[in-house]
Amino acid sequence: MKNIIILGAPGSGKGTLSKQISDKYKHHHISTGDLLRERKKIQDETGKLISSLIDDGRFVPDDLILKIIQEEMIKNPSFILDGFPRNPQQMQMLSRMLEENKKTEKPIVVILQIGMKTAFERIQNRAKSKDREDDQSDIILKKRMTEFMKKTLPVINHYTKFSDSIILDGSQNIDKVFEDFNLKYDEAIV
Ligand code: ADP
């Protein structure tokens, strides 16, 4: 299995698909969202900064995320990146990191497409069962969607044009998304 970058709107199912892939192929799941939520539990200066940004639906600074990603990628040469890169600057940082680290294989990009209405409904549902501050209010949810459209969509467009990528319909049920991933992955690597 190649290294993988998973991209998609909030609520598109990145975390779920990452988990399915990491269970089956033993790739390490690097979720920037999970790592940040874990890091914010230590309420030092960095932890407080992270809380104030992510709980308000905004991105954290690039240098902070880069440090976290670098540590994880060094520890795990086989990985699924979930939540990074999220803007064009981070995309450049990643491509520099991959160039410098010749041992790390060039990842394949998996894009989860979903309509905004479905994504919204999924997150509103998740808000009931999972304790994530940024899921709790519609205003913050709208901010996250806007951040995604302004900053992450250009990254997706770039990868679609210039990298090996797989596009999946994220509005399907969990098993169907995984089934499509397996089929398209096999087609993409031959
Ligand atoms: P989702 O993409 O479904 O909103 P995540 O768990 O991936 O959820 O991310 C939650 C929050 O963590 C984001 O809204 C953002 O504030 C922060 N975050 C995650 N990854 C990054 C990143 N690469 N750069 C900046 N902020 C990030």
Short mmCIF file of C-alpha atoms and ligand atoms in Angstrom, two decimals:
data_model
loop_
_atom_site.label_atom_id
_atom_site.label_comp_id
_atom_site.label_asym_id
_atom_site.label_seq_id
_atom_site.Cartn_x
_atom_site.Cartn_y
_atom_site.Cartn_z
CA MET A 1 0.00 0.00 0.00
CA LYS A 2 1.27 3.44 -0.94
CA ASN A 3 1.23 6.35 1.45
CA ILE A 4 -2.09 8.18 1.29
CA ILE A 5 -3.37 11.73 1.65
CA ILE A 6 -7.11 11.96 2.34
CA LEU A 7 -8.85 15.22 1.51
CA GLY A 8 -12.46 16.32 1.76
CA ALA A 9 -14.83 18.73 3.46
CA PRO A 10 -15.59 18.50 7.17
CA GLY A 11 -18.08 15.64 7.51
CA SER A 12 -17.00 13.92 4.28
CA GLY A 13 -15.81 10.81 6.15
CA LYS A 14 -12.01 11.26 6.10
CA GLY A 15 -11.55 9.87 9.60
CA THR A 16 -13.78 6.84 8.98
CA LEU A 17 -12.12 5.88 5.71
CA SER A 18 -8.65 6.44 7.20
CA LYS A 19 -9.49 4.05 9.99
CA GLN A 20 -10.72 1.38 7.58
CA ILE A 21 -7.54 1.68 5.50
CA SER A 22 -5.24 1.68 8.51
CA ASP A 23 -6.96 -1.40 9.98
CA LYS A 24 -6.65 -3.33 6.74
CA TYR A 25 -3.22 -2.24 5.55
CA LYS A 26 -1.54 -1.44 8.89
CA HIS A 27 -0.70 2.08 7.79
CA HIS A 28 -0.40 4.61 10.58
CA HIS A 29 -3.35 7.05 10.67
CA ILE A 30 -2.08 10.60 11.13
CA SER A 31 -5.11 12.78 11.89
CA THR A 32 -4.16 16.40 12.50
CA GLY A 33 -7.57 17.05 14.07
CA ASP A 34 -7.12 14.18 16.58
CA LEU A 35 -3.54 15.23 17.31
CA LEU A 36 -4.61 18.82 17.94
CA ARG A 37 -7.52 17.80 20.15
CA GLU A 38 -5.11 15.62 22.12
CA ARG A 39 -2.53 18.43 22.34
CA LYS A 40 -5.05 20.99 23.55
CA LYS A 41 -5.66 18.92 26.69
CA ILE A 42 -2.33 20.22 27.96
CA GLN A 43 -3.48 23.73 28.73
CA ASP A 44 -0.10 25.48 28.34
CA GLU A 45 0.31 28.41 25.98
CA THR A 46 0.27 26.23 22.84
CA GLY A 47 -2.70 24.20 24.12
CA LYS A 48 -4.67 27.38 24.82
CA LEU A 49 -3.88 28.75 21.38
CA ILE A 50 -5.06 25.51 19.77
CA SER A 51 -8.32 25.54 21.78
CA SER A 52 -9.07 29.15 20.92
CA LEU A 53 -8.63 28.50 17.21
CA ILE A 54 -10.08 25.05 16.54
CA ASP A 55 -13.05 25.43 18.86
CA ASP A 56 -13.85 28.57 16.87
CA GLY A 57 -13.63 26.77 13.51
CA ARG A 58 -10.37 28.36 12.42
CA PHE A 59 -7.12 26.72 11.30
CA VAL A 60 -4.06 26.65 13.54
CA PRO A 61 -0.81 28.27 12.28
CA ASP A 62 1.13 26.38 9.62
CA ASP A 63 4.40 26.17 11.60
CA LEU A 64 2.63 24.48 14.52
CA ILE A 65 0.96 21.88 12.32
CA LEU A 66 4.18 21.28 10.42
CA LYS A 67 6.05 20.42 13.60
CA ILE A 68 3.38 17.89 14.57
CA ILE A 69 3.33 16.33 11.09
CA GLN A 70 7.09 16.06 10.82
CA GLU A 71 7.36 14.20 14.12
CA GLU A 72 4.65 11.76 13.07
CA MET A 73 6.03 11.12 9.61
CA ILE A 74 9.50 10.42 10.96
CA LYS A 75 8.07 7.89 13.41
CA ASN A 76 5.83 6.27 10.76
CA PRO A 77 7.20 5.83 7.24
CA SER A 78 3.89 4.23 6.12
CA PHE A 79 1.05 6.63 6.74
CA ILE A 80 -2.38 7.99 5.89
CA LEU A 81 -2.46 11.74 6.21
CA ASP A 82 -5.90 12.97 7.31
CA GLY A 83 -6.32 16.73 7.63
CA PHE A 84 -3.09 17.85 6.04
CA PRO A 85 -2.33 19.69 3.79
CA ARG A 86 -5.22 22.06 4.32
CA ASN A 87 -4.05 25.12 2.41
CA PRO A 88 -1.65 25.84 -0.49
CA GLN A 89 1.22 26.79 1.86
CA GLN A 90 0.95 23.46 3.70
CA MET A 91 0.87 21.69 0.35
CA GLN A 92 4.21 23.30 -0.54
CA MET A 93 5.63 22.41 2.88
CA LEU A 94 4.63 18.79 2.36
CA SER A 95 6.10 18.56 -1.10
CA ARG A 96 9.40 20.03 0.23
CA MET A 97 9.39 17.51 3.09
CA LEU A 98 8.83 14.63 0.69
CA GLU A 99 11.61 15.86 -1.61
CA GLU A 100 14.06 16.14 1.27
CA ASN A 101 13.12 12.77 2.65
CA LYS A 102 13.88 10.56 -0.34
CA LYS A 103 12.98 7.40 1.55
CA THR A 104 9.32 8.42 1.87
CA GLU A 105 7.32 7.29 -1.12
CA LYS A 106 5.19 9.85 -2.99
CA PRO A 107 1.63 9.54 -1.64
CA ILE A 108 -1.51 8.90 -3.63
CA VAL A 109 -4.30 11.44 -3.03
CA VAL A 110 -7.82 10.30 -2.12
CA ILE A 111 -10.57 12.88 -2.46
CA LEU A 112 -13.93 12.43 -0.74
CA GLN A 113 -16.65 14.42 -2.46
CA ILE A 114 -19.81 15.35 -0.61
CA GLY A 115 -22.61 17.90 -0.84
CA MET A 116 -22.61 20.59 1.84
CA LYS A 117 -26.11 19.69 3.03
CA THR A 118 -25.18 16.04 3.69
CA ALA A 119 -21.92 17.06 5.38
CA PHE A 120 -23.79 19.48 7.64
CA GLU A 121 -26.35 16.84 8.63
CA ARG A 122 -23.63 14.31 9.42
CA ILE A 123 -21.77 16.70 11.70
CA GLN A 124 -24.97 17.75 13.44
CA ASN A 125 -25.55 14.06 14.14
CA ARG A 126 -22.00 13.48 15.31
CA ALA A 127 -22.38 16.43 17.68
CA LYS A 128 -24.92 14.43 19.68
CA SER A 129 -22.61 11.51 20.38
CA LYS A 130 -19.04 12.87 20.27
CA ASP A 131 -17.59 15.49 22.50
CA ARG A 132 -16.14 17.90 19.96
CA GLU A 133 -16.54 21.56 20.72
CA ASP A 134 -16.27 22.60 17.06
CA ASP A 135 -19.26 20.39 16.13
CA GLN A 136 -21.62 21.95 18.63
CA SER A 137 -22.69 25.16 16.92
CA ASP A 138 -23.99 25.83 13.40
CA ILE A 139 -22.14 29.15 13.27
CA ILE A 140 -18.79 27.44 13.85
CA LEU A 141 -19.71 24.68 11.44
CA LYS A 142 -20.38 27.29 8.73
CA LYS A 143 -16.98 28.85 9.46
CA ARG A 144 -15.26 25.47 9.00
CA MET A 145 -17.04 24.96 5.68
CA THR A 146 -16.00 28.43 4.54
CA GLU A 147 -12.38 27.78 5.56
CA PHE A 148 -12.53 24.53 3.61
CA MET A 149 -13.88 26.18 0.47
CA LYS A 150 -11.49 29.12 0.58
CA LYS A 151 -8.30 27.28 1.56
CA THR A 152 -8.58 23.53 1.00
CA LEU A 153 -10.48 23.41 -2.31
CA PRO A 154 -7.51 24.98 -4.17
CA VAL A 155 -5.33 22.17 -2.77
CA ILE A 156 -7.80 19.55 -4.01
CA ASN A 157 -7.94 21.19 -7.45
CA HIS A 158 -4.17 21.19 -7.65
CA TYR A 159 -3.81 17.52 -6.73
CA THR A 160 -6.61 16.52 -9.09
CA LYS A 161 -4.69 18.09 -11.97
CA PHE A 162 -1.12 17.23 -11.10
CA SER A 163 -1.00 14.10 -8.89
CA ASP A 164 -2.15 10.53 -8.85
CA SER A 165 -5.58 10.88 -7.32
CA ILE A 166 -8.70 8.85 -6.63
CA ILE A 167 -12.07 10.56 -6.38
CA LEU A 168 -14.74 8.92 -4.22
CA ASP A 169 -18.40 9.70 -3.63
CA GLY A 170 -18.38 10.35 0.12
CA SER A 171 -22.15 10.59 0.37
CA GLN A 172 -22.46 6.79 0.05
CA ASN A 173 -22.61 4.51 3.08
CA ILE A 174 -19.39 3.63 4.93
CA ASP A 175 -18.93 0.15 3.45
CA LYS A 176 -19.60 1.33 -0.11
CA VAL A 177 -17.01 4.11 0.19
CA PHE A 178 -14.43 1.59 1.35
CA GLU A 179 -15.37 -0.84 -1.41
CA ASP A 180 -14.97 1.92 -4.02
CA PHE A 181 -11.66 2.91 -2.50
CA ASN A 182 -10.30 -0.63 -2.83
CA LEU A 183 -11.46 -0.93 -6.45
CA LYS A 184 -10.13 2.45 -7.52
CA TYR A 185 -6.88 2.03 -5.62
CA ASP A 186 -6.17 -1.23 -7.46
CA GLU A 187 -6.91 0.48 -10.78
CA ALA A 188 -4.77 3.49 -9.93
CA ILE A 189 -1.58 1.67 -9.02
CA VAL A 190 -1.30 -0.60 -12.09
P1 ADP B 1 -12.91 18.26 10.00
O1 ADP B 1 -11.99 18.33 8.83
O2 ADP B 1 -13.95 17.20 9.86
O3 ADP B 1 -13.48 19.57 10.35
P2 ADP B 1 -10.62 17.63 11.71
O4 ADP B 1 -10.67 16.79 12.93
O5 ADP B 1 -9.83 17.12 10.55
O6 ADP B 1 -12.14 17.84 11.31
O7 ADP B 1 -10.08 19.08 12.06
C1 ADP B 1 -10.63 19.82 13.11
C2 ADP B 1 -9.99 21.20 13.23
O8 ADP B 1 -8.55 21.08 13.49
C3 ADP B 1 -10.04 22.08 11.97
O9 ADP B 1 -11.27 22.75 11.84
C4 ADP B 1 -8.86 23.02 12.22
O10 ADP B 1 -9.22 24.02 13.14
C5 ADP B 1 -7.81 22.14 12.89
N1 ADP B 1 -6.85 21.58 11.91
C6 ADP B 1 -6.76 20.29 11.53
N2 ADP B 1 -5.79 20.12 10.60
C7 ADP B 1 -5.25 21.35 10.38
C8 ADP B 1 -4.22 21.84 9.52
N3 ADP B 1 -3.56 21.04 8.68
N4 ADP B 1 -3.92 23.17 9.57
C9 ADP B 1 -4.58 23.98 10.38
N5 ADP B 1 -5.56 23.59 11.21
C10 ADP B 1 -5.91 22.29 11.22
#
